[in-house]
Coordinates of C-alpha atoms in Angstrom, one line a residue:
Chain E
X1 CA 100.3 65.8 67.3
X2 CA 100.8 63.2 64.3
X3 CA 97.4 61.7 64.8
X4 CA 96.0 64.6 64.3
X5 CA 97.2 64.7 60.6
X6 CA 94.1 64.5 58.2
X7 CA 95.8 62.8 55.3
X8 CA 95.8 59.7 56.9
X9 CA 92.4 59.5 58.0
X10 CA 91.2 58.4 55.2
X11 CA 93.5 55.0 54.4
X12 CA 93.6 54.3 58.5
X13 CA 90.1 54.1 58.2
X14 CA 89.6 52.1 55.6
X15 CA 91.8 49.7 56.6
X16 CA 90.4 49.2 60.0
X17 CA 87.3 48.4 58.3
X18 CA 88.7 45.4 56.3
X19 CA 90.6 44.4 59.0
X20 CA 87.5 44.5 61.4
X21 CA 85.2 43.2 59.2
X22 CA 87.4 40.3 58.2
X23 CA 88.3 39.5 61.7
X24 CA 84.6 39.0 62.4
X25 CA 83.3 37.4 59.8
X26 CA 86.6 34.9 60.2
X27 CA 85.9 34.8 64.1
X28 CA 81.7 35.2 63.5
X29 CA 81.5 32.3 61.4
X30 CA 84.4 29.9 61.7
X31 CA 86.3 30.4 64.7
X32 CA 83.7 30.7 67.7
X33 CA 82.0 28.0 66.6
X34 CA 84.9 25.7 66.4
X35 CA 85.5 27.2 70.0
X36 CA 82.0 26.9 71.2
X37 CA 81.6 23.7 69.7
X38 CA 84.5 21.8 71.6
X39 CA 83.9 23.6 74.6
X40 CA 80.0 22.3 74.3
X41 CA 81.6 19.0 73.3
X42 CA 84.2 18.4 76.6
X43 CA 81.1 19.6 78.7
X44 CA 78.9 17.3 77.4
X45 CA 81.8 15.1 77.6
X46 CA 82.0 15.8 81.0
X47 CA 78.8 15.4 82.5
X48 CA 78.5 11.8 80.3
X49 CA 81.5 11.2 82.1
X50 CA 79.7 12.4 85.2
X51 CA 76.5 10.5 85.0
X52 CA 78.8 7.1 83.5
X53 CA 80.1 7.4 87.0
X54 CA 77.1 7.7 88.9
X55 CA 74.6 5.8 87.9
X56 CA 78.1 3.1 87.7
X57 CA 78.4 4.4 91.9
X58 CA 74.2 3.4 91.9
X59 CA 74.7 0.5 90.4
X60 CA 77.1 -0.9 93.4
X61 CA 75.4 0.4 95.3
X62 CA 72.3 -1.7 94.6
X63 CA 73.9 -4.7 94.0
X64 CA 75.4 -4.2 98.0
X65 CA 71.9 -4.0 99.3
X66 CA 71.5 -6.8 96.9
X67 CA 73.9 -9.1 98.6
X68 CA 73.3 -7.5 102.3
X69 CA 69.4 -9.0 101.5
X70 CA 70.6 -11.8 100.0
X71 CA 72.2 -12.4 103.0
X72 CA 69.3 -12.0 105.3
X73 CA 67.5 -13.4 103.0
X74 CA 69.7 -16.3 103.5
X75 CA 69.4 -16.0 107.8
X76 CA 66.0 -16.4 107.4
X77 CA 65.9 -19.2 106.3
X78 CA 68.2 -21.1 107.9
X79 CA 66.8 -19.8 110.8
X80 CA 63.5 -20.9 109.1
X81 CA 64.3 -24.2 109.0
X82 CA 65.9 -24.9 112.4
X83 CA 62.6 -24.6 114.7
X84 CA 61.3 -26.4 111.7
X85 CA 63.1 -29.2 112.6
X86 CA 63.5 -28.6 116.5
X87 CA 59.9 -28.2 115.9
X88 CA 59.4 -32.1 113.9
X89 CA 61.6 -32.9 117.3
X90 CA 59.5 -31.2 119.6
X91 CA 56.3 -32.6 117.8
X92 CA 57.6 -36.4 117.7
X93 CA 58.5 -36.3 121.4
X94 CA 55.5 -35.8 122.1
X95 CA 54.1 -38.3 120.4
X96 CA 56.0 -40.7 122.4
X97 CA 55.6 -39.2 124.9
X98 CA 51.4 -39.4 124.8
X99 CA 52.4 -42.6 123.4
X100 CA 53.3 -44.1 126.4
X101 CA 51.2 -42.9 128.0
X102 CA 48.6 -44.5 126.4
X103 CA 50.4 -47.2 126.9
X104 CA 50.9 -47.1 130.4
X105 CA 47.2 -46.2 131.2
X106 CA 45.7 -49.6 129.8
X107 CA 48.4 -51.4 132.0
X108 CA 46.6 -48.8 135.1
X109 CA 43.4 -50.3 133.6
X110 CA 43.7 -53.4 133.9
X111 CA 45.1 -54.1 136.6
X112 CA 43.1 -51.9 137.9
X113 CA 40.5 -54.6 136.5
X114 CA 42.3 -57.6 137.8
X115 CA 42.2 -55.8 140.9
X116 CA 38.1 -55.6 140.8
X117 CA 37.6 -58.7 140.0
X118 CA 40.1 -60.4 142.4
X119 CA 38.2 -58.6 144.7
X120 CA 35.1 -59.6 143.3
X121 CA 35.8 -63.1 143.7
X122 CA 37.1 -62.0 146.8
X123 CA 34.3 -60.6 148.2
X124 CA 31.3 -63.6 146.5
X125 CA 33.9 -66.6 148.9
X126 CA 34.2 -64.0 151.7
X127 CA 29.7 -64.1 151.2
X128 CA 30.3 -67.9 150.4
X129 CA 32.1 -68.6 154.1
X130 CA 30.2 -66.2 155.7
X131 CA 27.0 -67.4 155.4
X132 CA 28.3 -71.3 156.2
X133 CA 29.8 -68.9 159.5
X134 CA 25.9 -67.5 160.2
X135 CA 24.7 -71.1 159.7
X136 CA 26.8 -72.9 161.4
X137 CA 26.5 -69.8 164.6
X138 CA 22.8 -70.3 163.7
X139 CA 22.7 -74.2 164.5
X140 CA 24.8 -73.3 167.3
X141 CA 22.6 -70.7 169.0
X142 CA 19.3 -71.6 168.2
X143 CA 19.7 -75.3 166.4
X144 CA 17.3 -74.1 164.0
X145 CA 18.6 -75.0 160.2
X146 CA 18.7 -71.8 157.7
X147 CA 18.0 -72.6 154.6
X148 CA 20.4 -71.3 151.8
X149 CA 18.6 -68.9 150.3
X150 CA 17.4 -66.9 153.7
X151 CA 21.8 -67.1 154.2
X152 CA 22.6 -65.5 151.8
X153 CA 19.7 -63.0 151.6
X154 CA 20.3 -62.3 154.8
X155 CA 24.6 -61.8 154.0
X156 CA 23.6 -60.0 150.7
X157 CA 21.6 -57.2 153.2
X158 CA 24.4 -57.2 156.0
X159 CA 26.7 -56.3 153.2
X160 CA 24.3 -53.7 151.3
X161 CA 23.6 -52.5 155.2
X162 CA 27.9 -51.6 155.7
X163 CA 28.0 -51.3 152.3
Chain L
X1 CA 109.5 52.2 71.5
X2 CA 111.7 52.4 74.5
X3 CA 115.2 51.2 73.1
X4 CA 114.6 53.6 69.5
X5 CA 115.0 56.5 72.0
X6 CA 118.8 56.8 71.9
X7 CA 119.3 59.7 70.2
X8 CA 118.6 61.4 73.9
X9 CA 116.0 64.6 75.1
X10 CA 116.0 66.1 72.0
X11 CA 113.3 63.4 70.4
X12 CA 110.6 63.9 70.2
X13 CA 108.0 61.8 72.7
X14 CA 105.1 62.0 69.6
X15 CA 107.5 61.1 66.6
X16 CA 106.3 57.3 67.7
X17 CA 102.8 57.6 66.2
X18 CA 103.5 59.1 63.2
X19 CA 101.7 57.6 60.7
X20 CA 104.0 56.8 57.1
X21 CA 103.0 55.0 54.1
X22 CA 103.7 52.1 53.6
X23 CA 102.5 51.2 49.8
X24 CA 100.9 53.7 48.5
X25 CA 97.4 53.3 46.8
X26 CA 94.7 55.4 45.3
X27 CA 91.2 53.8 43.9
X28 CA 89.4 55.6 41.8
X29 CA 91.3 59.4 43.4
X30 CA 90.6 57.6 47.2
X31 CA 94.0 57.9 48.2
X32 CA 94.1 54.6 50.6
X33 CA 97.3 54.1 51.2
X34 CA 98.3 51.2 53.7
X35 CA 100.6 52.5 56.4
X36 CA 102.5 52.0 59.0
X37 CA 100.0 51.3 61.1
X38 CA 97.6 49.6 58.1
X39 CA 100.2 46.9 58.5
X40 CA 100.2 46.6 62.5
X41 CA 96.2 46.2 62.0
X42 CA 96.6 43.5 59.7
X43 CA 99.1 41.8 62.4
X44 CA 96.7 41.9 64.9
X45 CA 93.7 41.0 63.3
X46 CA 96.1 38.0 61.5
X47 CA 97.6 37.1 64.5
X48 CA 94.0 36.9 66.2
X49 CA 93.2 34.0 63.5
X50 CA 96.1 31.9 64.2
X51 CA 95.8 32.2 67.3
X52 CA 92.1 30.9 67.7
X53 CA 92.7 29.5 64.8
X54 CA 96.0 26.8 65.4
X55 CA 95.3 26.6 68.5
X56 CA 91.8 25.1 68.5
X57 CA 93.0 23.7 65.7
X58 CA 93.7 19.6 66.9
X59 CA 89.7 20.1 68.6
X60 CA 91.5 18.4 72.1
X61 CA 89.3 17.0 74.7
X62 CA 92.0 17.5 76.7
X63 CA 93.4 21.6 75.6
X64 CA 97.3 22.2 75.5
X65 CA 98.7 26.1 76.5
X66 CA 97.3 28.1 73.9
X67 CA 93.7 26.1 73.7
X68 CA 93.0 26.7 77.4
X69 CA 94.4 30.5 76.3
X70 CA 91.3 30.9 73.6
X71 CA 88.9 28.7 75.8
X72 CA 89.8 31.6 78.0
X73 CA 89.0 34.5 76.0
X74 CA 85.8 32.5 74.4
X75 CA 84.5 32.7 78.6
X76 CA 85.4 35.7 79.5
X77 CA 84.3 37.2 76.6
X78 CA 80.5 35.2 77.0
X79 CA 80.1 35.8 80.6
X80 CA 81.3 39.5 80.1
X81 CA 78.0 39.5 77.5
X82 CA 76.0 37.2 80.4
X83 CA 76.4 39.4 83.7
X84 CA 76.3 42.9 81.7
X85 CA 73.8 42.1 78.8
X86 CA 72.1 38.7 79.7
X87 CA 71.0 36.4 77.1
X88 CA 69.8 38.2 74.5
X89 CA 73.2 39.7 73.7
X90 CA 74.2 36.3 73.0
X91 CA 73.4 37.0 69.3
X92 CA 76.6 39.7 69.9
X93 CA 79.1 37.9 71.3
X94 CA 81.4 37.7 68.1
X95 CA 81.4 41.1 67.3
X96 CA 82.1 42.3 71.3
X97 CA 84.7 39.2 71.0
X98 CA 86.5 41.0 67.5
X99 CA 85.9 43.9 69.7
X100 CA 88.1 43.4 72.8
X101 CA 90.7 40.4 70.9
X102 CA 91.5 43.2 68.0
X103 CA 92.4 46.3 70.9
X104 CA 93.0 43.9 73.1
X105 CA 96.1 42.5 70.5
X106 CA 96.4 46.0 69.1
X107 CA 97.8 47.8 72.5
X108 CA 99.8 44.2 73.5
X109 CA 102.0 44.6 69.4
X110 CA 102.7 48.2 70.9
X111 CA 104.4 47.4 73.5
X112 CA 106.7 45.6 71.3
X113 CA 109.7 47.9 70.7
X114 CA 110.4 49.7 67.4
X115 CA 106.5 48.6 66.8
X116 CA 103.2 51.1 66.1
X117 CA 100.7 51.0 68.7
X118 CA 97.2 52.0 66.6
X119 CA 95.2 52.0 69.5
X120 CA 96.7 55.4 69.9
X121 CA 95.6 56.5 67.0
X122 CA 92.3 58.8 67.4
X123 CA 91.0 57.6 63.6
X124 CA 91.0 54.2 65.2
X125 CA 89.8 53.9 67.8
X126 CA 86.7 56.6 67.6
X127 CA 86.3 54.6 64.4
X128 CA 85.8 51.5 66.7
X129 CA 84.0 54.1 68.9
X130 CA 81.5 54.5 66.1
X131 CA 80.7 51.5 65.2
X132 CA 80.0 50.7 68.2
X133 CA 77.2 53.4 69.0
X134 CA 75.5 52.9 65.4
X135 CA 75.2 49.8 66.5
X136 CA 74.4 49.9 69.1
X137 CA 72.1 52.6 68.2
X138 CA 70.4 50.5 65.2
X139 CA 69.6 47.5 67.6
X140 CA 67.8 50.0 69.7
X141 CA 65.6 51.5 67.5
X142 CA 65.1 47.6 65.0
X143 CA 64.1 46.3 69.6
X144 CA 62.0 49.4 69.8
X145 CA 61.1 51.2 66.9
X146 CA 60.3 54.4 68.1
X147 CA 59.8 53.7 71.8
X148 CA 63.6 54.3 71.8
X149 CA 63.3 57.8 71.9
X150 CA 61.4 57.1 75.0
X151 CA 65.1 56.4 76.7
X152 CA 66.2 60.1 76.2
X153 CA 63.2 60.6 78.9
X154 CA 64.3 58.8 82.3
X155 CA 61.1 57.3 84.0
X156 CA 60.2 59.3 87.2
X157 CA 61.3 62.7 85.6
X158 CA 58.3 65.3 86.0
X159 CA 56.8 66.7 82.4
X160 CA 57.8 69.8 82.8
X161 CA 60.9 68.9 83.2
X162 CA 61.5 67.4 80.2
X163 CA 62.5 69.9 77.8
X164 CA 65.5 70.2 80.1
X165 CA 66.2 66.8 80.8
X166 CA 65.9 65.1 77.2
X167 CA 68.6 68.0 75.7
X168 CA 70.5 66.5 77.8
X169 CA 70.3 62.8 77.6
X170 CA 70.4 63.3 73.8
X171 CA 74.2 65.2 74.5
X172 CA 75.2 62.1 76.6
X173 CA 73.9 59.8 75.2
X174 CA 75.7 61.8 71.9
X175 CA 79.1 62.2 73.8
X176 CA 79.4 58.2 74.7
X177 CA 81.2 57.6 71.4
X178 CA 83.6 60.2 71.9
X179 CA 84.4 59.7 75.5
X180 CA 84.8 55.9 74.4
X181 CA 87.6 56.3 71.8
X182 CA 88.4 59.3 73.9
X183 CA 89.6 57.4 76.7
X184 CA 91.5 54.5 74.5
X185 CA 93.2 57.3 72.6
X186 CA 94.4 59.3 75.4
X187 CA 95.4 55.9 77.7
X188 CA 97.3 54.7 75.4
X189 CA 98.8 58.0 73.6
X190 CA 99.8 59.3 77.7
X191 CA 101.1 55.8 78.2
X192 CA 103.4 55.5 75.6
X193 CA 104.5 59.3 75.7
X194 CA 105.5 58.9 79.2
X195 CA 107.3 55.9 78.1
X196 CA 109.5 57.7 75.8
X197 CA 110.0 61.2 78.2
X198 CA 111.3 58.6 80.7
X199 CA 113.3 56.6 78.8
X200 CA 114.8 59.9 76.6
X201 CA 116.3 60.3 80.1
X202 CA 117.8 57.5 80.4
X203 CA 120.7 57.7 78.3
X204 CA 121.9 60.8 78.8
X205 CA 121.8 60.4 82.5
X206 CA 123.4 57.2 82.7
X207 CA 125.7 58.1 80.2
X208 CA 127.4 60.7 83.3
X209 CA 126.1 58.9 86.0
X210 CA 125.1 55.6 87.0
X211 CA 122.1 55.7 90.0
X212 CA 120.8 59.4 88.4
X213 CA 120.6 56.5 85.5
X214 CA 118.7 54.4 86.9
X215 CA 116.0 56.0 88.2
X216 CA 114.0 57.1 85.2
X217 CA 114.7 53.3 84.3
X218 CA 113.7 51.8 87.7
X219 CA 110.7 54.2 86.2
X220 CA 110.6 53.0 82.7
X221 CA 111.0 49.2 83.9
X222 CA 107.7 50.1 86.3
X223 CA 105.6 52.0 83.4
X224 CA 106.1 49.0 80.8
X225 CA 104.1 46.8 83.7
X226 CA 101.8 49.3 84.2
X227 CA 101.7 49.9 80.3
X228 CA 100.7 45.8 80.1
X229 CA 98.1 46.4 82.5
X230 CA 96.5 49.1 81.0
X231 CA 96.7 47.5 77.4
X232 CA 94.6 44.8 78.9
X233 CA 92.1 47.2 81.4
X234 CA 91.6 49.4 78.2
X235 CA 90.5 46.4 75.8
X236 CA 88.1 45.1 78.9
X237 CA 87.1 48.3 79.2
X238 CA 86.1 49.1 75.7
X239 CA 84.6 45.8 75.4
X240 CA 82.4 46.0 78.6
X241 CA 80.9 49.4 78.3
X242 CA 79.8 47.9 74.3
X243 CA 78.4 45.7 77.0
X244 CA 76.2 47.8 79.1
X245 CA 75.7 50.5 75.7
X246 CA 73.9 47.2 74.5
X247 CA 72.8 46.0 77.2
X248 CA 70.6 49.6 77.5
X249 CA 69.9 49.2 74.1
X250 CA 67.9 46.0 74.6
X251 CA 66.1 46.7 78.1
X252 CA 65.9 50.1 77.2
X253 CA 66.7 51.1 81.2
Chain N
X1 CA 77.6 -6.9 111.7
X2 CA 80.5 -6.3 110.0
X3 CA 78.3 -6.8 106.2
X4 CA 76.0 -4.0 106.9
X5 CA 79.1 -1.0 106.3
X6 CA 79.6 0.0 102.6
X7 CA 82.8 -0.6 101.5
X8 CA 84.8 3.0 102.3
X9 CA 85.6 3.2 98.5
X10 CA 82.6 3.3 97.4
X11 CA 81.3 6.8 99.4
X12 CA 84.7 8.4 98.5
X13 CA 83.4 7.5 95.2
X14 CA 80.2 9.5 95.8
X15 CA 82.2 12.1 97.5
X16 CA 84.5 12.5 94.6
X17 CA 81.4 12.7 92.0
X18 CA 79.6 15.2 94.0
X19 CA 82.8 17.2 94.0
X20 CA 83.1 17.1 90.0
X21 CA 79.5 17.9 89.7
X22 CA 80.4 20.8 92.1
X23 CA 83.3 21.7 90.0
X24 CA 81.4 21.6 86.7
X25 CA 79.0 24.3 88.1
X26 CA 80.7 26.3 89.2
X27 CA 82.7 27.3 85.8
X28 CA 78.8 28.1 84.5
X29 CA 79.4 30.6 87.6
X30 CA 80.7 34.5 87.2
X31 CA 83.5 34.9 89.7
X32 CA 82.3 37.9 91.9
X33 CA 86.1 37.5 93.6
X34 CA 87.9 39.4 90.7
X35 CA 87.3 43.2 91.1
X36 CA 89.5 45.4 91.2
X37 CA 89.5 48.3 93.0
X38 CA 89.3 51.9 90.6
X39 CA 92.7 53.7 92.2
X40 CA 92.2 57.5 93.1
X41 CA 94.2 58.3 89.9
X42 CA 92.1 56.1 87.0
X43 CA 89.0 57.9 88.3
X44 CA 89.7 61.4 87.9
X45 CA 91.4 60.3 84.4
X46 CA 87.9 58.8 83.7
X47 CA 86.3 61.9 84.9
X48 CA 88.5 64.0 83.3
X49 CA 87.4 62.3 80.2
X50 CA 83.9 62.4 79.9
X51 CA 84.2 66.0 80.8
X52 CA 86.1 66.9 78.5
X53 CA 84.0 64.5 75.7
X54 CA 80.8 66.5 76.6
X55 CA 82.8 70.0 77.5
X56 CA 84.8 68.5 73.2
X57 CA 81.0 67.6 72.0
X58 CA 79.1 70.3 73.1
X59 CA 81.5 72.9 71.8
X60 CA 81.9 71.0 67.7
X61 CA 77.7 70.7 68.2
X62 CA 77.1 74.7 68.7
X63 CA 80.4 75.7 66.3
X64 CA 79.3 74.1 63.6
X65 CA 75.1 75.0 63.9
X66 CA 76.4 78.6 64.7
X67 CA 78.2 78.4 61.3
X68 CA 75.3 76.6 59.5
X69 CA 72.7 80.0 60.6
X70 CA 74.7 82.3 61.0
X71 CA 73.9 82.9 65.0
X72 CA 77.8 83.2 65.7
X73 CA 77.9 83.3 69.3
X74 CA 74.5 81.8 70.3
X75 CA 74.4 78.6 70.0
X76 CA 77.9 77.7 70.7
X77 CA 76.9 79.2 74.0
X78 CA 73.7 76.9 74.5
X79 CA 75.7 74.2 73.4
X80 CA 78.5 75.3 76.3
X81 CA 75.6 75.2 78.9
X82 CA 73.6 72.0 77.9
X83 CA 77.6 70.1 77.5
X84 CA 78.2 70.9 81.1
X85 CA 75.2 69.6 82.5
X86 CA 76.3 66.4 79.6
X87 CA 79.0 66.1 81.0
X88 CA 77.9 66.1 84.9
X89 CA 75.4 63.9 84.3
X90 CA 78.2 61.6 82.7
X91 CA 80.2 62.5 85.7
X92 CA 77.5 61.4 87.9
X93 CA 76.6 57.9 86.8
X94 CA 80.1 57.4 86.1
X95 CA 80.7 57.6 90.1
X96 CA 77.4 56.3 90.6
X97 CA 78.2 53.6 88.7
X98 CA 74.6 53.8 87.0
X99 CA 74.4 53.8 82.7
X100 CA 70.9 55.2 82.3
X101 CA 68.7 57.8 83.9
X102 CA 69.2 58.8 86.8
X103 CA 66.9 57.5 89.0
X104 CA 67.5 53.8 87.6
X105 CA 68.8 51.5 90.2
X106 CA 72.6 51.0 90.9
X107 CA 73.3 48.1 87.6
X108 CA 75.1 44.5 88.8
X109 CA 78.4 46.0 86.0
X110 CA 78.6 49.6 88.0
X111 CA 81.5 47.8 89.8
X112 CA 82.8 46.6 86.3
X113 CA 82.7 50.0 85.2
X114 CA 85.1 51.3 88.3
X115 CA 87.8 49.3 87.0
X116 CA 88.5 51.4 84.5
X117 CA 90.4 54.8 83.5

């Protein structure tokens, strides 16, 4: 087996050591930090990009929400305006109705008072007529002249008794 | 290595593992020749450095094909360490990464025709295994001090068994680097020897009869695919076992 | 009411962001789906390597100590016996996925180890 020839052990081992130490130094101090740096940079970049994408997505989401909220607000405002207008209309109608009611009631009162006055007048006239009639009746029936005061008292008594 | 066997069945399938001096160097009486093996190790080292540095050179956000490959291997090893060692394994990441890439590239370069398989050299695999073993032992003692000796007496073993258990656990610990290095060496050597043997059958059989020549040819194709899988798997196993040993040294149990 | 419905592209966007986050997070987690089965042949090679390594180390240690102390076959035999024990311990750990200590629970890396040979 040529591998076991002793003479090449030392030179082979020496050059193995030289090569491996060189390789280790280049790898440890130059190449691997460089590769690691590239990998770390890429990882950072990917993460930053993902974060940016996530943030943009959240922003879009927020904008969407704000949009929805403003829509809801506008709708509510419209509802409020509508309700207010309806209320105002109702109030005006009510006021007009009240005014009309008051006017009508006033007229009714007035009419009633007029009727009452007419009735009182009529009643007064009636009392006079009743007194005349009573005077005539008493004069015819008993031939006595009755004084006006008595007649008036009698008529009033009779009216009160009936009333 | 499959193609250079046209000399026929007489060709020694182990000859591909022979180490030859390329440049003769002697430093203070020490023989430090640059051999074909050292040459391939240097090529592998340069290839890994080029692979990791050039493809990441532009540091683009959207990786190209090569850059994805580099990033993939980075995360592969990072996950391996996180799964097998835990977060305390972070400082050892460059070591495991270098180890895995070195073995993987050496294995893969060994699959190229006419090249040389460094990881079939017992010195290389044992050298790497002992580096791991010594490193892990140092980590254990730095982390736990003398308490690391407690590693050799598993919890729950009754005291009277200690004289029996401790030497066996100690021996089992010492065997680790040997089996680690031996596994890589044996897999790569066996695979390449087998490839060579079957490839040696192709030419002499195929020269006379096409059909018998096709059978070892199919075997060679299948074995080559298997060897690529093993080249990756053995680098992976070596790195995972290093991670597990590291885990043991850090967490003791 | 029609305007209350969210535009469909907005909820779609939300879903896509969530999906992207999920993908991003998934890269950090290990994938449990990638587990190769250990073939019987591979397992046999692994166990053989464990035994060979155990015996090899023991024999070398025994021979070395014997050479140092001049107790010719004594430590070779002692270490051979211990090496068999250690080899079986390692084989047992390999098979059961234990990495250290016979009473340690099966470690999560057991399956990973079962891949190699």
